[in-house]
Coordinates of C-alpha atoms and ligand atoms in Angstrom, one line a residue:
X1 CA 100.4 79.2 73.2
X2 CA 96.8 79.3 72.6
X3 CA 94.3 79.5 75.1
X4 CA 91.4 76.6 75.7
X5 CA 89.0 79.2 76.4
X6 CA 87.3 81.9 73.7
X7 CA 87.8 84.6 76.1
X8 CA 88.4 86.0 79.7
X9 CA 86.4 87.6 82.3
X10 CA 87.9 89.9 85.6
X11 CA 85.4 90.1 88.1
X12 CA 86.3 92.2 91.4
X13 CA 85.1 91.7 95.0
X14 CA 85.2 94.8 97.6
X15 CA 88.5 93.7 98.8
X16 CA 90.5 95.4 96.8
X17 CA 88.9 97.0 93.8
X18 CA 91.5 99.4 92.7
X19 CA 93.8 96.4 92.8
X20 CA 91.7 94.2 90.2
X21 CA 91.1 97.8 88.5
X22 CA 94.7 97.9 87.8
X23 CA 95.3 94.1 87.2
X24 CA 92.1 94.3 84.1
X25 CA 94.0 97.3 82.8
X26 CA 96.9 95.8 82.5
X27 CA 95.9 92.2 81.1
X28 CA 93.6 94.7 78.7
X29 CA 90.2 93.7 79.8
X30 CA 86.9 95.2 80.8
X31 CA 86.0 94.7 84.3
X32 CA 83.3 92.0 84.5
X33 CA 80.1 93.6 85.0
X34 CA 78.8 92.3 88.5
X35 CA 76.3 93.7 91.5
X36 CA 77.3 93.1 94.9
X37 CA 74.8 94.2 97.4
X38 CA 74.0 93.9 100.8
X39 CA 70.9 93.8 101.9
X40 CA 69.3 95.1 105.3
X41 CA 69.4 91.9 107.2
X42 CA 72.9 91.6 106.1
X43 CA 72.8 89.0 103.8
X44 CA 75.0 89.8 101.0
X45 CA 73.5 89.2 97.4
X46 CA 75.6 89.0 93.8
X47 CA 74.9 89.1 90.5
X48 CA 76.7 89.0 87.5
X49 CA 75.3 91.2 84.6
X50 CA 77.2 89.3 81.8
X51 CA 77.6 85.4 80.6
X52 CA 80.2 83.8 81.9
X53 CA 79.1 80.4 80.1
X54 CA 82.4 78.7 78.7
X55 CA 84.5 81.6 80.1
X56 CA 87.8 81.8 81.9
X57 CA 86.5 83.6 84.9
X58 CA 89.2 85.3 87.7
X59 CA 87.7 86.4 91.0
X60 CA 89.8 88.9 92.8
X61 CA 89.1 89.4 95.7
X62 CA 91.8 90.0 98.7
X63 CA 90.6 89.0 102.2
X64 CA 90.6 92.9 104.0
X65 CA 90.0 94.5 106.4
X66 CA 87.1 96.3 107.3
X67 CA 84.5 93.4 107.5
X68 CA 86.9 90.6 106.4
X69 CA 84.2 88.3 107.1
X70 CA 81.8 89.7 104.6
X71 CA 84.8 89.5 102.2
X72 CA 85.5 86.2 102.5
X73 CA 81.6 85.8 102.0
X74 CA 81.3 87.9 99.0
X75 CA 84.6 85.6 97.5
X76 CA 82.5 82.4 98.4
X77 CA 79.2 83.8 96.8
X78 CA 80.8 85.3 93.7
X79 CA 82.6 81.6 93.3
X80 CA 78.9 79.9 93.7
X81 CA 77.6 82.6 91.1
X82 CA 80.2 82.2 88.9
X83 CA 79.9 78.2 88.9
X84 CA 76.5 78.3 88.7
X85 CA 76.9 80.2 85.6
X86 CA 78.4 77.7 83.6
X87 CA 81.8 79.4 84.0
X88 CA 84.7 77.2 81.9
X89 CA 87.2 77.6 84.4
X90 CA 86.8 79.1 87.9
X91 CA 89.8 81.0 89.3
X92 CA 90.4 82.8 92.6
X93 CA 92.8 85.1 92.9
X94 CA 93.5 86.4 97.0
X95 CA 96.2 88.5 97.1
X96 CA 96.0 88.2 100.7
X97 CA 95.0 85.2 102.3
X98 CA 93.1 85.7 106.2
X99 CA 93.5 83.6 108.9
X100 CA 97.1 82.0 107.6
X101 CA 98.1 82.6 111.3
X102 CA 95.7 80.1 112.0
X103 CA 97.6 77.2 110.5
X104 CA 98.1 74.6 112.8
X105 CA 96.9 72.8 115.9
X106 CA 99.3 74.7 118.4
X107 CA 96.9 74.2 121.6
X108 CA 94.5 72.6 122.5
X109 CA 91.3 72.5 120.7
X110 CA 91.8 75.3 118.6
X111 CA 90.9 75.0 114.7
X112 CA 92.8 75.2 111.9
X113 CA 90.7 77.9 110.2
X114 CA 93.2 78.4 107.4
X115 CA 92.0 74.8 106.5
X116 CA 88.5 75.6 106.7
X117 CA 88.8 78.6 104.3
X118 CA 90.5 76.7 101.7
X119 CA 87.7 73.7 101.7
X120 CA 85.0 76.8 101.5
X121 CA 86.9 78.2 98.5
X122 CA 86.9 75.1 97.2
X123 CA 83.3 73.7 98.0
X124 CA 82.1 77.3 96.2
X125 CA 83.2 76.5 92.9
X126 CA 86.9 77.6 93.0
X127 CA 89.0 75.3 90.7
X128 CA 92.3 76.8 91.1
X129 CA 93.6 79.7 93.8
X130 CA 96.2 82.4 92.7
X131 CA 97.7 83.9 95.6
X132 CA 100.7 86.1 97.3
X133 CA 103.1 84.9 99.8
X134 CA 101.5 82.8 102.6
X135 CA 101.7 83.6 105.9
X136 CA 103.4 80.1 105.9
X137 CA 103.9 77.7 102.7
X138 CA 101.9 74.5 103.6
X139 CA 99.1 76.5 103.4
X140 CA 99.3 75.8 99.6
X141 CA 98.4 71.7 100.4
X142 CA 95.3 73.0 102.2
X143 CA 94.0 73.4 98.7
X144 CA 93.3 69.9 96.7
X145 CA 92.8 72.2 93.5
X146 CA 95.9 73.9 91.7
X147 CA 97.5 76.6 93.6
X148 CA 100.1 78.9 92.9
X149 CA 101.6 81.2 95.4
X150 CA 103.5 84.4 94.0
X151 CA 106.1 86.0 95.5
X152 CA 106.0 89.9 95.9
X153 CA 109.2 89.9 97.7
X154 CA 111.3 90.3 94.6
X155 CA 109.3 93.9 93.9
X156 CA 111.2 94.5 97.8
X157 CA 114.3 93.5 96.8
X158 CA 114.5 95.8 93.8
X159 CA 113.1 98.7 95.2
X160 CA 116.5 98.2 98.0
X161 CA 119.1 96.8 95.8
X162 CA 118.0 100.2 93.4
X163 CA 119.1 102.5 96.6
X164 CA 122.7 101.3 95.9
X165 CA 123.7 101.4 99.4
X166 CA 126.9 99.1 100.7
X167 CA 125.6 99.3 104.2
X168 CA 122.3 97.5 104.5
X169 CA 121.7 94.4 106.9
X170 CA 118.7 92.9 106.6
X171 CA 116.6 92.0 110.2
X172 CA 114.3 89.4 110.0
X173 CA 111.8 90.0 113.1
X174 CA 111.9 86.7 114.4
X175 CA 112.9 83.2 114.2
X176 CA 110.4 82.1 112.1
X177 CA 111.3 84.2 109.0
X178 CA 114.6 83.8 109.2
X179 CA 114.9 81.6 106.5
X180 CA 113.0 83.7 104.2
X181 CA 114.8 87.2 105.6
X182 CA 117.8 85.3 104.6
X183 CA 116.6 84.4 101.0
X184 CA 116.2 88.3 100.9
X185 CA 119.4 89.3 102.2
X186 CA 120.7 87.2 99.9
X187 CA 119.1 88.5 97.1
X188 CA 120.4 92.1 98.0
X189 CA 124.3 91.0 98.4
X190 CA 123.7 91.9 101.9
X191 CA 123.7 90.6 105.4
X192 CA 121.5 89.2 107.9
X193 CA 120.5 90.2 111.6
X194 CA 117.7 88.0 113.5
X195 CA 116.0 89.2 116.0
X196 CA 115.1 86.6 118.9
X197 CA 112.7 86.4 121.9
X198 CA 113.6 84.5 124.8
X199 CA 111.6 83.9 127.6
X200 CA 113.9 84.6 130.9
X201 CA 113.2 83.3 134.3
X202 CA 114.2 85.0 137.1
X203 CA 115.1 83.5 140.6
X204 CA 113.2 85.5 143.9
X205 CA 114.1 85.5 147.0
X206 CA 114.2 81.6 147.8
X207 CA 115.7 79.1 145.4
X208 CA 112.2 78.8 143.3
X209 CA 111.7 80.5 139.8
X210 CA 110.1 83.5 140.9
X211 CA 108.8 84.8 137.6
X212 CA 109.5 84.9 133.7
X213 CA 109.3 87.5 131.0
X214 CA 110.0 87.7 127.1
X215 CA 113.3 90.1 125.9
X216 CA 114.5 90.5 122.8
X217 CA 117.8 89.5 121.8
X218 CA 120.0 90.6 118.5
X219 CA 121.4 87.9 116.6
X220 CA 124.1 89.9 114.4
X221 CA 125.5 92.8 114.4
X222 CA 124.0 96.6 113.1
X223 CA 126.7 99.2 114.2
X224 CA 126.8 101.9 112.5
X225 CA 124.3 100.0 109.4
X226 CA 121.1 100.9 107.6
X227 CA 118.6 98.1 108.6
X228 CA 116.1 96.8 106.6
X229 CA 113.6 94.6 108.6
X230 CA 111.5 92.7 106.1
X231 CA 108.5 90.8 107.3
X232 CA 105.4 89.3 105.7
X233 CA 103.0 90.9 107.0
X234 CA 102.9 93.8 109.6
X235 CA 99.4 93.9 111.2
X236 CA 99.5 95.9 114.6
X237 CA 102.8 96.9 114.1
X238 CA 103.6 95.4 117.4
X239 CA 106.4 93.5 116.3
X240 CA 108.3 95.7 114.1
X241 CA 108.5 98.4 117.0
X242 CA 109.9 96.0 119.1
X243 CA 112.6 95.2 116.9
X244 CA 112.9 98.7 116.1
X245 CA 113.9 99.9 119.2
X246 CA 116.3 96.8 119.7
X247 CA 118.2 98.2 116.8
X248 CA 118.4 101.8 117.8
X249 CA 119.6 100.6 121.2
X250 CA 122.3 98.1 119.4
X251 CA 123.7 101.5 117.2
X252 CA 122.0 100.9 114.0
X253 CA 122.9 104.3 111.8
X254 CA 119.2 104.2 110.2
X255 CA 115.6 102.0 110.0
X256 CA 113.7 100.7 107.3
X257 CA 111.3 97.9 107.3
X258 CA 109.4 96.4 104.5
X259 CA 106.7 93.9 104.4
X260 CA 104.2 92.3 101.5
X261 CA 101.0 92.8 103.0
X262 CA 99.9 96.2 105.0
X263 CA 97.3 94.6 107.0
X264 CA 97.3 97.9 109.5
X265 CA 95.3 96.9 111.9
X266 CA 93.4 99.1 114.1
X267 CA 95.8 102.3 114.9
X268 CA 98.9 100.5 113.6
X269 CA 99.3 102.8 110.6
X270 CA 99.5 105.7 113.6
X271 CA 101.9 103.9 115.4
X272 CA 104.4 102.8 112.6
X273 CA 104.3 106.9 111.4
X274 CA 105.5 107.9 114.4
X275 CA 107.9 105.0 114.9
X276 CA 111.1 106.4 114.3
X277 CA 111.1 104.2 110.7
X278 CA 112.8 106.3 107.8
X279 CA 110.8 104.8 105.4
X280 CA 108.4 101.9 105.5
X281 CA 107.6 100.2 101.8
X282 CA 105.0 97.6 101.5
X283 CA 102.2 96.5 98.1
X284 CA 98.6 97.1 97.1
X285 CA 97.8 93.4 98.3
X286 CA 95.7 95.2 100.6
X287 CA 93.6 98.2 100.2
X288 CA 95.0 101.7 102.2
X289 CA 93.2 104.4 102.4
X290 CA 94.6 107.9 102.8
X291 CA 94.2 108.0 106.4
X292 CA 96.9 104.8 106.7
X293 CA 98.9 106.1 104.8
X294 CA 101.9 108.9 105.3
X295 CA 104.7 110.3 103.5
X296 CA 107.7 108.1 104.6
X297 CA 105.3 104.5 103.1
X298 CA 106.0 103.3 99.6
X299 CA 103.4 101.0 98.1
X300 CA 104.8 99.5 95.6
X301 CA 101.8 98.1 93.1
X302 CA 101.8 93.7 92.4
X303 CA 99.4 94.6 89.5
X304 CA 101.8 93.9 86.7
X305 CA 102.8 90.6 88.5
X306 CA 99.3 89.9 88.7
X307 CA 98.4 90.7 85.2
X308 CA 101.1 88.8 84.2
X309 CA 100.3 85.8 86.1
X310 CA 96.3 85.9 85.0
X311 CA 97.9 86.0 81.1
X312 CA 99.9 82.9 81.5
X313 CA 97.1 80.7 83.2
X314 CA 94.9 81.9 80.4
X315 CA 97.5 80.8 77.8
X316 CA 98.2 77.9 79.5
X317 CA 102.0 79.1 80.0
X318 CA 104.3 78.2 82.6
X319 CA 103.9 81.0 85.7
X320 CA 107.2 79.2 87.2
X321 CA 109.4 80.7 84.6
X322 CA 108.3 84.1 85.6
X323 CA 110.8 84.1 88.5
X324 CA 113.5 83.1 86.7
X325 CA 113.2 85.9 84.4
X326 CA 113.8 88.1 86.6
X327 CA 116.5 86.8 87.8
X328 CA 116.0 86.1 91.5
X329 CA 116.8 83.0 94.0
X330 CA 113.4 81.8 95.5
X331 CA 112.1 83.9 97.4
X332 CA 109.8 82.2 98.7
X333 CA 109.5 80.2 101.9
Ligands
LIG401 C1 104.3 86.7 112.4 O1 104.6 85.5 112.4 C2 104.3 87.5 111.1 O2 105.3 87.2 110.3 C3 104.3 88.9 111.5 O3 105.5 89.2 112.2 C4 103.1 89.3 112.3 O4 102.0 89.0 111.6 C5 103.1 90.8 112.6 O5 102.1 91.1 113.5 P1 102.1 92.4 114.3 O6 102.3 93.5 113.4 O7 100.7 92.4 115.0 O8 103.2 92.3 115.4

């Protein structure tokens, strides 16, 4: 199928760069020509060195860390630029999408900032989001404007299923994923394991509660297995450790933990080295330097899924059917 638009254009933002260098590469275009400055009062300033009058524009732009706020500026400026240039069609693609773990009203007045960043996406020019597994899926209605979420956790799967072990469980690291930890054992022939915080009270002296703390309990069983703990994102690393331990001390034979986005936050990269993991495996949705990254950590690249993706919504193709070609169950939420 043909394509309502004469040609395509590949910006990048600083989020990812090598990322969207990869992705252009692979869909076989230039980068788009752009300037991205910022200036001594901090005000950040872009310009694009190239028409984008009547083009099909993609923004890439994944919301990292350093500075995530001045990425998530940059993406709403480049948007406005792009817009403002006459731009045909206006696409953002985030491989990773900030703030998703602010997604609900769970307390008191708190925000729903996931919400907010979707309208500013929006009220920049954006008129359709391509992004990688949520933090949670009704993040997608947050958008009015098309919005397709892509799965990475197939690239996982393979990377497992090609080990050709007959021993894996899968661990999802809480509740929460379960459901999606048991897409993916699924997906591998394999079992699943859940791990499960309780908060425990405890009685004191009188008949009163006295106090209450959280433990971790082991739904399944991982004697003598290799377990795979798969997650979405790992961020301080805090709760894979916990669950890692919990396996050791339940007789697991080996450790492995996978998750889509390495969000690595502060000395988490440190900390998951040295955390008695035999080998970690994550994607590029996020940028990691050499110093977050050790020998045992696998990045596997979403570039071609990307690429692919970017190709279809240019031709106007289905993106659905790229799942089923592959020949894997939803993976998604
Ligand atoms: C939580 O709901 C997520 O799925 C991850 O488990 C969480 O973001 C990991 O955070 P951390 O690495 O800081 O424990």
């Amino acid at each position: 199928m043909g394509s309502r638009f004469d040609e395509m254009r590949i910006f990048s933002g600083n989020g990812n760069p090598d990322l969207t260098g990869l992705i252009a590469a692979r869909v076989g275009v230039p980068l788009g020509d752009a300037t991205i400055v910022q200036f001594s009062n901090e005000n950040i300033f872009v310009k694009l060195n190239e028409s984008v009058r009547e083009k099909d524009v993609f923004v890439v732009q994944s919301l990292s860390m350093p500075n995530l706020s001045d990425r998530i500026l940059e993406l709403l400026i480049m948007l406005d630029a792009c817009r403002r240039a006459s731009a045909g069609r206006v696409t953002a693609v985030i491989p990773y999408f900030a703030y998703g773990r602010t997604d609900k009203r769970d307390q008191a007045r708190v925000p729903i900032t996931a919400r907010l960043l979707a309208d500013m996406i929006q009220a920049s020019g954006a008129q359709q989001v391509l992004t990688i597994d949520l933090h949670a899926g009704q993040i997608q209605g947050f958008f009015n404007i098309p919005t397709d979420e892509l799965t990475a956790m197939h690239l996982l799967v393979r990377y497992w299923a090609e080990k050709g072990w007959d021993d894996m469980i899968v661990v999802s690291p809480d509740v929460g994923f379960a459901k999606r930890a048991r897409n993916f054992a699924e997906a591998l022939n394999a079992p699943l394991a859940i791990a499960e915080k309780r908060r425990v009270q405890h009685l004191g002296r009188g008949d009163g509660i006295h106090s209450s703390s959280e433990v971790l309990n082991l739904i399944g069983d991982v004697t003598g297995k290799r377990c795979i703990i798969v997650d979405d994102e790992i961020a301080t690393g805090g709760s894979i450790l916990e669950v890692v331990q919990l396996l050791r001390s339940k007789g697991a034979r080996a450790i492995y933990a996978c998750c889509v986005h390495p969000v690595f936050a502060a000395n988490a990269a440190e900390r998951l080295r040295a955390g008695g993991i035999e080998e970690l495996v994550t994607t590029d949705t996020l940028p990691l330097p050499p110093e977050k990254r050790w020998p045992t950590l696998t990045v596997l690249s979403v570039s071609n899924l990307i690429a692919e993706v970017i190709q279809r919504i240019h031709s106007g193709v289905s993106v659905d059917t790229i799942f089923s070609q592959r020949n894997h169950p939803a993976l998604g939420h």
